[in-house]
Every structure is written in C-alpha cells, then in structure tokens.
mmCIF file of C-alpha atoms in Angstrom:
data_model
loop_
_atom_site.group_PDB
_atom_site.id
_atom_site.type_symbol
_atom_site.label_atom_id
_atom_site.label_comp_id
_atom_site.label_asym_id
_atom_site.label_seq_id
_atom_site.Cartn_x
_atom_site.Cartn_y
_atom_site.Cartn_z
ATOM 1 C CA UNK O 93 148.375 122.942 19.428
ATOM 2 C CA UNK O 94 146.201 121.095 17.326
ATOM 3 C CA UNK O 95 144.832 123.175 14.428
ATOM 4 C CA UNK O 96 143.004 122.359 11.159
ATOM 5 C CA UNK O 97 141.105 124.272 8.456
ATOM 6 C CA UNK O 98 137.353 123.867 8.865
ATOM 7 C CA UNK O 99 137.704 121.793 12.067
ATOM 8 C CA UNK O 100 133.961 120.964 13.367
ATOM 9 C CA UNK O 101 133.259 120.726 16.938
ATOM 10 C CA UNK O 102 132.850 117.080 17.370
ATOM 11 C CA UNK O 103 136.350 116.587 15.408
ATOM 12 C CA UNK O 104 137.890 119.023 18.087
ATOM 13 C CA UNK O 105 136.140 116.399 20.658
ATOM 14 C CA UNK O 106 137.781 113.396 18.846
ATOM 15 C CA UNK O 107 141.483 115.117 18.740
ATOM 16 C CA UNK O 108 141.126 116.061 22.331
ATOM 17 C CA UNK O 109 140.170 112.393 23.219
ATOM 18 C CA UNK O 110 143.141 111.182 21.517
ATOM 19 C CA UNK O 111 145.355 113.535 23.112
ATOM 20 C CA UNK O 112 143.999 112.720 26.727
ATOM 21 C CA UNK O 113 144.299 108.885 25.977
ATOM 22 C CA UNK O 114 147.875 109.313 24.966
ATOM 23 C CA UNK O 115 148.578 111.528 27.952
ATOM 24 C CA UNK O 116 149.287 114.513 25.927
ATOM 25 C CA UNK O 117 146.513 116.883 27.309
ATOM 26 C CA UNK O 118 147.946 119.725 29.159
ATOM 27 C CA UNK O 119 146.427 121.231 32.353
ATOM 28 C CA UNK O 120 145.385 124.182 30.466
ATOM 29 C CA UNK O 121 143.258 123.859 27.700
ATOM 30 C CA UNK O 122 142.095 126.276 24.790
ATOM 31 C CA UNK O 123 139.171 125.440 22.714
ATOM 32 C CA UNK O 124 138.465 127.492 19.698
ATOM 33 C CA UNK O 125 135.848 125.733 17.895
ATOM 34 C CA UNK O 126 132.300 126.632 16.534
ATOM 35 C CA UNK O 127 133.102 129.124 13.884
ATOM 36 C CA UNK O 128 132.248 126.026 11.332
ATOM 37 C CA UNK O 129 128.981 125.104 12.508
ATOM 38 C CA UNK O 130 126.437 124.853 15.124
ATOM 39 C CA UNK O 131 127.250 123.488 18.849
ATOM 40 C CA UNK O 132 124.607 121.574 20.517
ATOM 41 C CA UNK O 133 124.135 120.995 24.247
ATOM 42 C CA UNK O 134 125.093 117.501 23.908
ATOM 43 C CA UNK O 135 128.406 118.596 21.879
ATOM 44 C CA UNK O 136 129.365 120.858 24.804
ATOM 45 C CA UNK O 137 128.631 118.330 27.484
ATOM 46 C CA UNK O 138 130.600 115.574 25.718
ATOM 47 C CA UNK O 139 133.778 118.433 25.365
ATOM 48 C CA UNK O 140 133.537 118.875 29.295
ATOM 49 C CA UNK O 141 133.793 115.331 29.886
ATOM 50 C CA UNK O 142 136.434 114.711 27.450
ATOM 51 C CA UNK O 143 138.343 117.845 29.468
ATOM 52 C CA UNK O 144 137.427 116.680 33.010
ATOM 53 C CA UNK O 145 140.569 116.827 35.102
ATOM 54 C CA UNK O 146 142.007 119.792 33.294
ATOM 55 C CA UNK O 147 143.027 122.814 35.577
ATOM 56 C CA UNK O 148 141.723 125.325 33.331
ATOM 57 C CA UNK O 149 139.614 125.497 30.368
ATOM 58 C CA UNK O 150 139.433 128.449 28.034
ATOM 59 C CA UNK O 151 136.796 128.619 25.451
ATOM 60 C CA UNK O 152 137.212 131.084 22.625
ATOM 61 C CA UNK O 153 133.887 132.314 21.469
ATOM 62 C CA UNK O 154 132.926 132.935 17.831
ATOM 63 C CA UNK O 155 133.053 135.762 15.270
ATOM 64 C CA UNK O 156 131.306 134.626 12.224
ATOM 65 C CA UNK O 157 128.650 135.775 9.922
ATOM 66 C CA UNK O 158 126.571 132.837 10.086
ATOM 67 C CA UNK O 159 123.011 132.158 11.909
ATOM 68 C CA UNK O 160 125.085 129.828 14.471
ATOM 69 C CA UNK O 161 127.243 132.642 15.950
ATOM 70 C CA UNK O 162 124.974 133.847 18.555
ATOM 71 C CA UNK O 163 123.513 130.538 19.761
ATOM 72 C CA UNK O 164 127.053 129.167 19.833
ATOM 73 C CA UNK O 165 128.342 132.015 21.774
ATOM 74 C CA UNK O 166 125.232 131.744 24.195
ATOM 75 C CA UNK O 167 125.933 128.040 24.677
ATOM 76 C CA UNK O 168 129.425 128.723 25.348
ATOM 77 C CA UNK O 169 128.650 131.521 27.826
ATOM 78 C CA UNK O 170 126.072 129.462 29.790
ATOM 79 C CA UNK O 171 128.133 126.085 29.625
ATOM 80 C CA UNK O 172 130.898 128.226 31.290
ATOM 81 C CA UNK O 173 129.277 129.491 34.230
ATOM 82 C CA UNK O 174 128.591 125.708 35.129
ATOM 83 C CA UNK O 175 132.155 124.985 35.689
ATOM 84 C CA UNK O 176 134.737 127.080 37.892
ATOM 85 C CA UNK O 177 137.677 126.281 35.885
ATOM 86 C CA UNK O 178 136.350 127.194 32.553
ATOM 87 C CA UNK O 179 136.525 131.019 31.070
ATOM 88 C CA UNK O 180 135.580 132.594 27.865
ATOM 89 C CA UNK O 181 138.074 134.210 25.725
ATOM 90 C CA UNK O 182 135.578 137.026 24.199
ATOM 91 C CA UNK O 183 136.655 137.116 20.743
ATOM 92 C CA UNK O 184 133.157 137.769 19.611
ATOM 93 C CA UNK O 185 133.471 141.428 21.235
ATOM 94 C CA UNK O 186 136.748 142.073 20.187
ATOM 95 C CA UNK O 187 136.358 141.240 16.700
ATOM 96 C CA UNK O 188 133.021 143.149 16.201
ATOM 97 C CA UNK O 189 135.212 146.213 17.460
ATOM 98 C CA UNK O 190 137.751 145.928 14.801
ATOM 99 C CA UNK O 191 136.348 145.075 11.476
ATOM 100 C CA UNK O 192 139.316 146.144 9.522
ATOM 101 C CA UNK O 193 141.197 142.958 11.070
ATOM 102 C CA UNK O 194 139.049 140.712 8.594
ATOM 103 C CA UNK O 195 139.451 139.794 4.893
ATOM 104 C CA UNK O 196 136.095 140.580 2.716
ATOM 105 C CA UNK O 197 134.305 137.621 4.274
ATOM 106 C CA UNK O 198 134.590 139.175 7.834
ATOM 107 C CA UNK O 199 135.363 136.019 9.304
ATOM 108 C CA UNK O 200 138.892 135.046 8.234
ATOM 109 C CA UNK O 201 142.098 136.948 9.463
ATOM 110 C CA UNK O 202 145.151 137.760 7.811
ATOM 111 C CA UNK O 203 148.216 135.375 8.865
ATOM 112 C CA UNK O 204 150.526 137.904 10.826
ATOM 113 C CA UNK O 205 148.276 140.542 10.805
ATOM 114 C CA UNK O 206 146.805 142.736 13.690
ATOM 115 C CA UNK O 207 143.812 140.464 14.267
ATOM 116 C CA UNK O 208 145.716 137.609 14.780
ATOM 117 C CA UNK O 209 148.189 139.098 17.056
ATOM 118 C CA UNK O 210 145.323 140.479 19.041
ATOM 119 C CA UNK O 211 143.548 137.135 19.369
ATOM 120 C CA UNK O 212 146.617 135.523 20.459
ATOM 121 C CA UNK O 213 147.023 138.232 23.089
ATOM 122 C CA UNK O 214 143.280 137.871 24.096
ATOM 123 C CA UNK O 215 143.909 134.020 24.710
ATOM 124 C CA UNK O 216 147.441 134.968 26.375
ATOM 125 C CA UNK O 217 145.419 137.568 28.916
ATOM 126 C CA UNK O 218 142.674 135.033 29.347
ATOM 127 C CA UNK O 219 144.985 132.345 30.343
ATOM 128 C CA UNK O 220 146.836 134.461 32.736
ATOM 129 C CA UNK O 221 143.550 135.191 34.574
ATOM 130 C CA UNK O 222 141.878 133.700 37.189
ATOM 131 C CA UNK O 223 138.755 131.597 36.489
ATOM 132 C CA UNK O 224 135.517 133.169 37.424
#
C-alpha cells in the first residue's frame, strides 16, 4: 500500500512507476486517486501504460464535492471499458447512499468508522470479482 494525504493522480503515477521499476508492483493493483483534482485522458493513458502487464486493475471512483467528481468518474468508467482487466469499484454510488459516514465536509471518512470499513469491503469484493 502506498498512501499519502492529498496525493494527486500524477504523483500516483510516479509511485507506481517506481514500484514497477523496483519489481514491487503486484499482479493486482488498486488505484484510488482522483479525489484531489481533475484527471485528464492523458493522465489515464499514462497510468494504463505504467500498469501494463498487471493481471487486474481496480479503479476506485471518487466521491468529493468538487466540480471534477463527475468528469473524473466518467473518464474512469469509459477508460475501464477499454481494458478487459480493469474494473471499477463504485465508491461514488455507495458513498452517495450513505452520507452519515462522512465528516462535515462530505468527503473525509472517520478512521475506523463504518465508511472506512465499507470502502475496504467494496475494494475487497471488487478484487475478488472477475473483470467485466
């Protein structure tokens, strides 16, 4: 796990490139980026290039009260359809259905709270499912 507060998509690309170069990138990769800023098609393409060779890639879509939420989620969904080994963990829908999980800003979850547990369970279910 490579986690950091406020990580941008491009910073995630760098971390994954470093992990791949060091042969530390697993066959299954979970990418949960896009909450902290817009993602471009070029960003997505670069990420997929970095992750070439992964057996399964899970992209966790975003829930954030910012103008880039819907465009980022649309880009992730469209991009995932282009790759048979990519699936979306639909955090946006689950989060929208459970606003009580979030702090007053509507974005951040309490550590060890029900939302954090639900997000972890969503990713685990998605990981164990077959790519579409």
